[in-house]
Amino acid sequence: MSIVLGIESSCDETAAALVTDDRVILAQRIASQDEEHRPFGGVVPEIAARAHAERLAPLIEATLADAGMTLDQVDAIAATAGPGLIGGVMVGLVTAKALAMATDKPLIAVNHLEGHALSPRLADASLAYPYLLLLVSGGHCQILLVEDVGQFRRLGTTIDDALGEAFDKSAKVLGLGYPGGPALERLALQGDAKKVPLPRPLKGSAEPHFSFAGLKSAVLRAKQSGEYTDADIAASFQQAAIDCLIDRTRRALAKCGPVNALVVAGGVAANKAIRSALEALAASHLLPFIAPPLSLCTDNAAMIAWAGVERFERGQSDPLDVAARPRWPLDPEAEAVRGAGVKA
Ligand code: KG4
Ligand code: ZN
């Protein structure tokens, strides 16, 4: 059996986890920085880097203690090496390098997006390559064909906002708290999705890309008009977002060739209306629909450790001078899409 220590520090979550090659999460800890960033209404990179630096070492120690293990029993050390906020990424990667050097264990530099993309295989042993992955969160909005470890085809991306960002911004217009996605979903249950005419940006276009900025602006205009209830706006927004998502994913399914499953990951995968719409789409294509548990969908270190396991099993590791990368596309051949504003 092999055991990999995973470290995640690319945004505002400091996390460590120990994962085995037979898919057991022996221990995992996540320290969120919400309190530090709340006064600024968003993640402040300098504050994030400092908080990671203060917390990471004790967090790794505590994770090892939770599993009743020492570092000597670990087979490899995997850390997010990008993409993300570079200060935080460096904290995690430098820590991993120091541990790898001190213990003479292999270092595995993991692409954070690969962590997300492979996490469904940690949760579900039956999920085989290739599969079509919809990665939707506050920072990610991509449709990926996952062919193997390190082998991705990016079929679609957003040309402006990520889907979770659109939920959060629309929720803000409606005076709901941050993060707004869950609150907006609750309010939508009380509204009529047919009441407010809203656009479906890029619906029907040939390439399966996304755009949500126009939808968000239309929500603002609907609110300012004073003609609609907040619940009707919320329900209409959510339906417009789902219509876009389904149309774009259907397009991707038509383009990607045979796949074993339709998979969704990322914080937005918590949305029940979105889940059931995707499940119906998968069923109409006779495909299984897989959504990992939410704890694996949002940023975490178990997914980084698991990506490490998959690479370790293939005999892959990285030199100790491997560089942190603020930008690191999964599919280097994907064309830049005009206006792409995808955060890591
Ligand atoms: O993956 P995540 O925790 O963080 C990153 O963005 O990396 O995703 C958080 C995003 C937020 O934009 C949040 O509003 C959205 O996921 N979200 C939801 C729901 N729960 C979380 N959006 C719609 N409906 C939900 N139920
Ligand atoms: Zn992420």
PDB file of C-alpha atoms in Angstrom, residues 47-289:
ATOM      1  CA  ILE A  47      -2.877  38.091   3.756  1.00  0.00           C
ATOM      2  CA  ALA A  48      -3.504  34.639   2.276  1.00  0.00           C
ATOM      3  CA  ALA A  49       0.226  33.909   1.851  1.00  0.00           C
ATOM      4  CA  ARG A  50       0.986  34.971   5.406  1.00  0.00           C
ATOM      5  CA  ALA A  51      -1.865  32.891   6.846  1.00  0.00           C
ATOM      6  CA  HIS A  52      -0.712  29.820   4.870  1.00  0.00           C
ATOM      7  CA  ALA A  53       2.849  30.333   6.172  1.00  0.00           C
ATOM      8  CA  GLU A  54       1.630  30.552   9.778  1.00  0.00           C
ATOM      9  CA  ARG A  55      -0.703  27.574   9.608  1.00  0.00           C
ATOM     10  CA  LEU A  56       0.682  24.994   7.253  1.00  0.00           C
ATOM     11  CA  ALA A  57       3.402  23.345   9.376  1.00  0.00           C
ATOM     12  CA  PRO A  58       1.196  22.809  12.465  1.00  0.00           C
ATOM     13  CA  LEU A  59      -1.647  21.661  10.180  1.00  0.00           C
ATOM     14  CA  ILE A  60       0.554  18.973   8.592  1.00  0.00           C
ATOM     15  CA  GLU A  61       1.704  17.852  12.052  1.00  0.00           C
ATOM     16  CA  ALA A  62      -1.903  17.629  13.244  1.00  0.00           C
ATOM     17  CA  THR A  63      -2.940  15.674  10.137  1.00  0.00           C
ATOM     18  CA  LEU A  64      -0.154  13.139  10.710  1.00  0.00           C
ATOM     19  CA  ALA A  65      -1.149  12.916  14.394  1.00  0.00           C
ATOM     20  CA  ASP A  66      -4.816  12.331  13.420  1.00  0.00           C
ATOM     21  CA  ALA A  67      -3.706   9.331  11.374  1.00  0.00           C
ATOM     22  CA  GLY A  68      -1.291   8.199  14.093  1.00  0.00           C
ATOM     23  CA  MET A  69       1.561   8.388  11.605  1.00  0.00           C
ATOM     24  CA  THR A  70       4.993   9.904  11.181  1.00  0.00           C
ATOM     25  CA  LEU A  71       6.379  11.380   7.983  1.00  0.00           C
ATOM     26  CA  ASP A  72       8.628   8.326   7.590  1.00  0.00           C
ATOM     27  CA  GLN A  73       5.562   6.190   6.832  1.00  0.00           C
ATOM     28  CA  VAL A  74       4.549   8.402   3.900  1.00  0.00           C
ATOM     29  CA  ASP A  75       5.622   7.274   0.421  1.00  0.00           C
ATOM     30  CA  ALA A  76       5.501  10.613  -1.391  1.00  0.00           C
ATOM     31  CA  ILE A  77       4.731  14.277  -0.795  1.00  0.00           C
ATOM     32  CA  ALA A  78       2.383  16.031  -3.209  1.00  0.00           C
ATOM     33  CA  ALA A  79       1.683  19.761  -3.214  1.00  0.00           C
ATOM     34  CA  THR A  80      -0.264  22.155  -5.409  1.00  0.00           C
ATOM     35  CA  ALA A  81       2.336  23.890  -7.601  1.00  0.00           C
ATOM     36  CA  GLY A  82      -0.229  26.076  -9.411  1.00  0.00           C
ATOM     37  CA  PRO A  83      -2.320  27.631 -10.762  1.00  0.00           C
ATOM     38  CA  GLY A  84      -3.317  30.042  -8.032  1.00  0.00           C
ATOM     39  CA  LEU A  85      -2.176  32.957  -5.905  1.00  0.00           C
ATOM     40  CA  ILE A  86       1.588  32.638  -6.229  1.00  0.00           C
ATOM     41  CA  GLY A  87       2.480  33.574  -2.627  1.00  0.00           C
ATOM     42  CA  GLY A  88       0.283  30.834  -1.206  1.00  0.00           C
ATOM     43  CA  VAL A  89       1.361  28.272  -3.801  1.00  0.00           C
ATOM     44  CA  MET A  90       5.017  28.964  -2.920  1.00  0.00           C
ATOM     45  CA  VAL A  91       4.363  28.408   0.783  1.00  0.00           C
ATOM     46  CA  GLY A  92       2.885  24.952   0.112  1.00  0.00           C
ATOM     47  CA  LEU A  93       5.426  23.950  -2.513  1.00  0.00           C
ATOM     48  CA  VAL A  94       8.474  25.102  -0.519  1.00  0.00           C
ATOM     49  CA  THR A  95       7.166  23.248   2.538  1.00  0.00           C
ATOM     50  CA  ALA A  96       6.704  20.097   0.453  1.00  0.00           C
ATOM     51  CA  LYS A  97      10.227  20.455  -0.969  1.00  0.00           C
ATOM     52  CA  ALA A  98      11.712  20.811   2.525  1.00  0.00           C
ATOM     53  CA  LEU A  99       9.836  17.728   3.774  1.00  0.00           C
ATOM     54  CA  ALA A 100      10.796  15.733   0.673  1.00  0.00           C
ATOM     55  CA  MET A 101      14.442  16.716   1.075  1.00  0.00           C
ATOM     56  CA  ALA A 102      14.532  16.000   4.816  1.00  0.00           C
ATOM     57  CA  THR A 103      12.935  12.546   4.443  1.00  0.00           C
ATOM     58  CA  ASP A 104      14.361  11.629   1.039  1.00  0.00           C
ATOM     59  CA  LYS A 105      10.851  10.981  -0.343  1.00  0.00           C
ATOM     60  CA  PRO A 106       9.688  11.824  -3.870  1.00  0.00           C
ATOM     61  CA  LEU A 107       8.086  15.223  -4.469  1.00  0.00           C
ATOM     62  CA  ILE A 108       5.048  15.441  -6.726  1.00  0.00           C
ATOM     63  CA  ALA A 109       4.057  18.883  -8.065  1.00  0.00           C
ATOM     64  CA  VAL A 110       0.308  18.780  -8.663  1.00  0.00           C
ATOM     65  CA  ASN A 111      -1.762  21.030 -10.883  1.00  0.00           C
ATOM     66  CA  HIS A 112      -4.652  22.205  -8.671  1.00  0.00           C
ATOM     67  CA  LEU A 113      -7.077  21.768 -11.567  1.00  0.00           C
ATOM     68  CA  GLU A 114      -5.898  18.180 -12.035  1.00  0.00           C
ATOM     69  CA  GLY A 115      -6.685  17.695  -8.347  1.00  0.00           C
ATOM     70  CA  HIS A 116     -10.275  18.774  -9.021  1.00  0.00           C
ATOM     71  CA  ALA A 117     -10.440  16.778 -12.249  1.00  0.00           C
ATOM     72  CA  LEU A 118      -9.298  13.468 -10.718  1.00  0.00           C
ATOM     73  CA  SER A 119     -11.145  13.801  -7.385  1.00  0.00           C
ATOM     74  CA  PRO A 120     -14.217  11.922  -8.690  1.00  0.00           C
ATOM     75  CA  ARG A 121     -11.961   8.857  -9.078  1.00  0.00           C
ATOM     76  CA  LEU A 122     -11.016   9.091  -5.401  1.00  0.00           C
ATOM     77  CA  ALA A 123     -14.710   8.975  -4.504  1.00  0.00           C
ATOM     78  CA  ASP A 124     -15.739   6.361  -7.062  1.00  0.00           C
ATOM     79  CA  ALA A 125     -13.446   3.429  -7.871  1.00  0.00           C
ATOM     80  CA  SER A 126     -15.596   2.458 -10.857  1.00  0.00           C
ATOM     81  CA  LEU A 127     -14.980   5.715 -12.728  1.00  0.00           C
ATOM     82  CA  ALA A 128     -12.631   4.915 -15.628  1.00  0.00           C
ATOM     83  CA  TYR A 129     -11.005   7.244 -18.160  1.00  0.00           C
ATOM     84  CA  PRO A 130     -12.165   8.913 -20.316  1.00  0.00           C
ATOM     85  CA  TYR A 131     -14.951  11.009 -18.803  1.00  0.00           C
ATOM     86  CA  LEU A 132     -16.439  14.423 -19.435  1.00  0.00           C
ATOM     87  CA  LEU A 133     -15.956  16.790 -16.511  1.00  0.00           C
ATOM     88  CA  LEU A 134     -17.829  19.977 -15.778  1.00  0.00           C
ATOM     89  CA  LEU A 135     -15.703  21.953 -13.324  1.00  0.00           C
ATOM     90  CA  VAL A 136     -17.851  24.739 -11.887  1.00  0.00           C
ATOM     91  CA  SER A 137     -17.014  26.845  -8.833  1.00  0.00           C
ATOM     92  CA  GLY A 138     -16.389  30.439  -7.843  1.00  0.00           C
ATOM     93  CA  GLY A 139     -13.065  30.354  -9.648  1.00  0.00           C
ATOM     94  CA  HIS A 140     -13.413  27.601 -12.248  1.00  0.00           C
ATOM     95  CA  CYS A 141     -15.763  27.178 -15.186  1.00  0.00           C
ATOM     96  CA  GLN A 142     -14.513  24.615 -17.690  1.00  0.00           C
ATOM     97  CA  ILE A 143     -15.654  21.563 -19.605  1.00  0.00           C
ATOM     98  CA  LEU A 144     -12.807  19.044 -19.793  1.00  0.00           C
ATOM     99  CA  LEU A 145     -12.376  15.689 -21.457  1.00  0.00           C
ATOM    100  CA  VAL A 146     -10.319  13.770 -18.886  1.00  0.00           C
ATOM    101  CA  GLU A 147      -8.418  11.142 -20.896  1.00  0.00           C
ATOM    102  CA  ASP A 148      -5.790  10.084 -18.341  1.00  0.00           C
ATOM    103  CA  VAL A 149      -3.463  11.503 -15.704  1.00  0.00           C
ATOM    104  CA  GLY A 150      -1.960  14.618 -17.264  1.00  0.00           C
ATOM    105  CA  GLN A 151      -4.059  14.213 -20.407  1.00  0.00           C
ATOM    106  CA  PHE A 152      -6.868  16.689 -20.799  1.00  0.00           C
ATOM    107  CA  ARG A 153      -8.750  18.321 -23.611  1.00  0.00           C
ATOM    108  CA  ARG A 154     -10.386  21.557 -22.641  1.00  0.00           C
ATOM    109  CA  LEU A 155     -13.546  21.768 -24.686  1.00  0.00           C
ATOM    110  CA  GLY A 156     -15.053  24.835 -23.082  1.00  0.00           C
ATOM    111  CA  THR A 157     -14.240  27.703 -20.762  1.00  0.00           C
ATOM    112  CA  THR A 158     -15.859  30.962 -19.747  1.00  0.00           C
ATOM    113  CA  ILE A 159     -15.129  34.120 -21.660  1.00  0.00           C
ATOM    114  CA  ASP A 160     -15.931  36.241 -18.598  1.00  0.00           C
ATOM    115  CA  ASP A 161     -17.312  35.148 -15.200  1.00  0.00           C
ATOM    116  CA  ALA A 162     -17.233  31.680 -13.653  1.00  0.00           C
ATOM    117  CA  LEU A 163     -20.664  30.191 -12.863  1.00  0.00           C
ATOM    118  CA  GLY A 164     -20.225  30.415  -9.082  1.00  0.00           C
ATOM    119  CA  GLU A 165     -19.143  34.034  -9.521  1.00  0.00           C
ATOM    120  CA  ALA A 166     -22.386  34.719 -11.434  1.00  0.00           C
ATOM    121  CA  PHE A 167     -24.394  33.144  -8.586  1.00  0.00           C
ATOM    122  CA  ASP A 168     -22.468  35.205  -6.007  1.00  0.00           C
ATOM    123  CA  LYS A 169     -22.816  38.491  -7.923  1.00  0.00           C
ATOM    124  CA  SER A 170     -26.534  37.952  -8.593  1.00  0.00           C
ATOM    125  CA  ALA A 171     -27.048  37.055  -4.932  1.00  0.00           C
ATOM    126  CA  LYS A 172     -25.338  40.306  -3.976  1.00  0.00           C
ATOM    127  CA  VAL A 173     -27.731  42.274  -6.212  1.00  0.00           C
ATOM    128  CA  LEU A 174     -30.583  40.598  -4.334  1.00  0.00           C
ATOM    129  CA  GLY A 175     -29.037  41.508  -0.975  1.00  0.00           C
ATOM    130  CA  LEU A 176     -28.174  37.928  -0.025  1.00  0.00           C
ATOM    131  CA  GLY A 177     -24.969  37.230   1.943  1.00  0.00           C
ATOM    132  CA  TYR A 178     -21.631  35.830   0.702  1.00  0.00           C
ATOM    133  CA  PRO A 179     -21.188  33.204  -0.635  1.00  0.00           C
ATOM    134  CA  GLY A 180     -24.496  33.787  -2.329  1.00  0.00           C
ATOM    135  CA  GLY A 181     -24.973  30.554  -4.283  1.00  0.00           C
ATOM    136  CA  PRO A 182     -26.681  28.526  -1.538  1.00  0.00           C
ATOM    137  CA  ALA A 183     -28.875  31.493  -0.467  1.00  0.00           C
ATOM    138  CA  LEU A 184     -29.911  32.171  -4.053  1.00  0.00           C
ATOM    139  CA  GLU A 185     -30.835  28.517  -4.537  1.00  0.00           C
ATOM    140  CA  ARG A 186     -33.059  28.631  -1.435  1.00  0.00           C
ATOM    141  CA  LEU A 187     -34.790  31.846  -2.564  1.00  0.00           C
ATOM    142  CA  ALA A 188     -35.312  30.407  -6.055  1.00  0.00           C
ATOM    143  CA  LEU A 189     -37.496  27.655  -4.553  1.00  0.00           C
ATOM    144  CA  GLN A 190     -40.120  30.302  -3.729  1.00  0.00           C
ATOM    145  CA  GLY A 191     -40.048  32.023  -7.125  1.00  0.00           C
ATOM    146  CA  ASP A 192     -41.417  31.541 -10.635  1.00  0.00           C
ATOM    147  CA  ALA A 193     -38.633  30.886 -13.149  1.00  0.00           C
ATOM    148  CA  LYS A 194     -40.825  32.130 -16.028  1.00  0.00           C
ATOM    149  CA  LYS A 195     -41.516  35.585 -14.607  1.00  0.00           C
ATOM    150  CA  VAL A 196     -38.332  37.449 -15.542  1.00  0.00           C
ATOM    151  CA  PRO A 197     -37.092  37.393 -19.157  1.00  0.00           C
ATOM    152  CA  LEU A 198     -33.338  36.860 -18.951  1.00  0.00           C
ATOM    153  CA  PRO A 199     -30.747  36.120 -21.692  1.00  0.00           C
ATOM    154  CA  ARG A 200     -29.046  32.742 -22.274  1.00  0.00           C
ATOM    155  CA  PRO A 201     -25.591  33.953 -23.395  1.00  0.00           C
ATOM    156  CA  LEU A 202     -23.845  31.787 -26.035  1.00  0.00           C
ATOM    157  CA  LYS A 203     -26.728  29.277 -26.079  1.00  0.00           C
ATOM    158  CA  GLY A 204     -26.626  27.426 -29.395  1.00  0.00           C
ATOM    159  CA  SER A 205     -23.122  28.553 -30.342  1.00  0.00           C
ATOM    160  CA  ALA A 206     -20.808  25.976 -31.898  1.00  0.00           C
ATOM    161  CA  GLU A 207     -18.000  25.836 -29.327  1.00  0.00           C
ATOM    162  CA  PRO A 208     -19.078  24.815 -25.808  1.00  0.00           C
ATOM    163  CA  HIS A 209     -17.885  27.995 -24.081  1.00  0.00           C
ATOM    164  CA  PHE A 210     -19.684  29.965 -21.389  1.00  0.00           C
ATOM    165  CA  SER A 211     -20.496  33.602 -20.755  1.00  0.00           C
ATOM    166  CA  PHE A 212     -22.299  34.836 -17.657  1.00  0.00           C
ATOM    167  CA  ALA A 213     -21.497  38.569 -17.479  1.00  0.00           C
ATOM    168  CA  GLY A 214     -24.552  39.575 -19.549  1.00  0.00           C
ATOM    169  CA  LEU A 215     -26.843  37.427 -17.427  1.00  0.00           C
ATOM    170  CA  LYS A 216     -25.531  39.061 -14.261  1.00  0.00           C
ATOM    171  CA  SER A 217     -26.131  42.546 -15.727  1.00  0.00           C
ATOM    172  CA  ALA A 218     -29.661  41.553 -16.737  1.00  0.00           C
ATOM    173  CA  VAL A 219     -30.326  40.468 -13.138  1.00  0.00           C
ATOM    174  CA  LEU A 220     -29.202  43.912 -11.962  1.00  0.00           C
ATOM    175  CA  ARG A 221     -31.552  45.629 -14.458  1.00  0.00           C
ATOM    176  CA  ALA A 222     -34.460  43.383 -13.427  1.00  0.00           C
ATOM    177  CA  LYS A 223     -33.872  44.275  -9.779  1.00  0.00           C
ATOM    178  CA  GLN A 224     -33.593  48.008 -10.536  1.00  0.00           C
ATOM    179  CA  SER A 225     -36.806  47.995 -12.573  1.00  0.00           C
ATOM    180  CA  GLY A 226     -38.766  47.235  -9.409  1.00  0.00           C
ATOM    181  CA  GLU A 227     -41.158  45.084 -11.483  1.00  0.00           C
ATOM    182  CA  TYR A 228     -40.276  41.685 -10.034  1.00  0.00           C
ATOM    183  CA  THR A 229     -40.009  39.953  -6.682  1.00  0.00           C
ATOM    184  CA  ASP A 230     -36.556  38.873  -5.551  1.00  0.00           C
ATOM    185  CA  ALA A 231     -37.713  35.243  -5.503  1.00  0.00           C
ATOM    186  CA  ASP A 232     -38.861  35.450  -9.150  1.00  0.00           C
ATOM    187  CA  ILE A 233     -35.526  37.017 -10.143  1.00  0.00           C
ATOM    188  CA  ALA A 234     -33.621  34.298  -8.272  1.00  0.00           C
ATOM    189  CA  ALA A 235     -35.656  31.487  -9.857  1.00  0.00           C
ATOM    190  CA  SER A 236     -35.382  33.029 -13.337  1.00  0.00           C
ATOM    191  CA  PHE A 237     -31.623  33.546 -12.961  1.00  0.00           C
ATOM    192  CA  GLN A 238     -31.057  29.983 -11.814  1.00  0.00           C
ATOM    193  CA  GLN A 239     -33.124  28.628 -14.707  1.00  0.00           C
ATOM    194  CA  ALA A 240     -31.213  30.755 -17.236  1.00  0.00           C
ATOM    195  CA  ALA A 241     -27.904  29.510 -15.769  1.00  0.00           C
ATOM    196  CA  ILE A 242     -29.106  25.901 -15.968  1.00  0.00           C
ATOM    197  CA  ASP A 243     -30.289  26.349 -19.570  1.00  0.00           C
ATOM    198  CA  CYS A 244     -26.816  27.643 -20.513  1.00  0.00           C
ATOM    199  CA  LEU A 245     -25.051  24.885 -18.623  1.00  0.00           C
ATOM    200  CA  ILE A 246     -27.128  22.110 -20.161  1.00  0.00           C
ATOM    201  CA  ASP A 247     -26.919  23.517 -23.686  1.00  0.00           C
ATOM    202  CA  ARG A 248     -23.124  23.921 -23.447  1.00  0.00           C
ATOM    203  CA  THR A 249     -22.611  20.492 -21.888  1.00  0.00           C
ATOM    204  CA  ARG A 250     -24.815  18.848 -24.533  1.00  0.00           C
ATOM    205  CA  ARG A 251     -22.663  20.528 -27.170  1.00  0.00           C
ATOM    206  CA  ALA A 252     -19.509  19.199 -25.465  1.00  0.00           C
ATOM    207  CA  LEU A 253     -20.964  15.673 -25.332  1.00  0.00           C
ATOM    208  CA  ALA A 254     -21.588  15.876 -29.075  1.00  0.00           C
ATOM    209  CA  LYS A 255     -17.966  16.872 -29.684  1.00  0.00           C
ATOM    210  CA  CYS A 256     -15.974  14.753 -27.234  1.00  0.00           C
ATOM    211  CA  GLY A 257     -16.370  11.203 -28.578  1.00  0.00           C
ATOM    212  CA  PRO A 258     -17.240   8.203 -26.378  1.00  0.00           C
ATOM    213  CA  VAL A 259     -16.953   8.757 -22.610  1.00  0.00           C
ATOM    214  CA  ASN A 260     -17.694   6.594 -19.567  1.00  0.00           C
ATOM    215  CA  ALA A 261     -19.548   9.197 -17.524  1.00  0.00           C
ATOM    216  CA  LEU A 262     -20.662  12.781 -17.113  1.00  0.00           C
ATOM    217  CA  VAL A 263     -19.016  14.170 -13.982  1.00  0.00           C
ATOM    218  CA  VAL A 264     -19.495  17.464 -12.149  1.00  0.00           C
ATOM    219  CA  ALA A 265     -17.100  18.941  -9.581  1.00  0.00           C
ATOM    220  CA  GLY A 266     -16.656  22.322  -7.885  1.00  0.00           C
ATOM    221  CA  GLY A 267     -18.708  24.219  -5.300  1.00  0.00           C
ATOM    222  CA  VAL A 268     -21.616  24.886  -7.683  1.00  0.00           C
ATOM    223  CA  ALA A 269     -22.157  21.109  -7.874  1.00  0.00           C
ATOM    224  CA  ALA A 270     -23.904  21.552  -4.505  1.00  0.00           C
ATOM    225  CA  ASN A 271     -26.883  23.092  -6.328  1.00  0.00           C
ATOM    226  CA  LYS A 272     -29.690  20.531  -6.414  1.00  0.00           C
ATOM    227  CA  ALA A 273     -31.483  21.988  -9.436  1.00  0.00           C
ATOM    228  CA  ILE A 274     -28.215  21.937 -11.393  1.00  0.00           C
ATOM    229  CA  ARG A 275     -27.470  18.393 -10.290  1.00  0.00           C
ATOM    230  CA  SER A 276     -30.843  17.083 -11.381  1.00  0.00           C
ATOM    231  CA  ALA A 277     -30.679  18.868 -14.747  1.00  0.00           C
ATOM    232  CA  LEU A 278     -27.234  17.330 -15.394  1.00  0.00           C
ATOM    233  CA  GLU A 279     -28.445  13.940 -14.224  1.00  0.00           C
ATOM    234  CA  ALA A 280     -31.282  14.090 -16.755  1.00  0.00           C
ATOM    235  CA  LEU A 281     -28.863  15.122 -19.500  1.00  0.00           C
ATOM    236  CA  ALA A 282     -26.568  12.202 -18.657  1.00  0.00           C
ATOM    237  CA  ALA A 283     -29.525   9.794 -18.654  1.00  0.00           C
ATOM    238  CA  SER A 284     -30.621  11.038 -22.075  1.00  0.00           C
ATOM    239  CA  HIS A 285     -27.134  10.073 -23.326  1.00  0.00           C
ATOM    240  CA  LEU A 286     -27.273   6.724 -21.450  1.00  0.00           C
ATOM    241  CA  LEU A 287     -24.333   7.840 -19.299  1.00  0.00           C
ATOM    242  CA  PRO A 288     -23.828   7.496 -15.554  1.00  0.00           C
ATOM    243  CA  PHE A 289     -23.846  10.837 -13.758  1.00  0.00           C
TER     244      PHE A 289
END
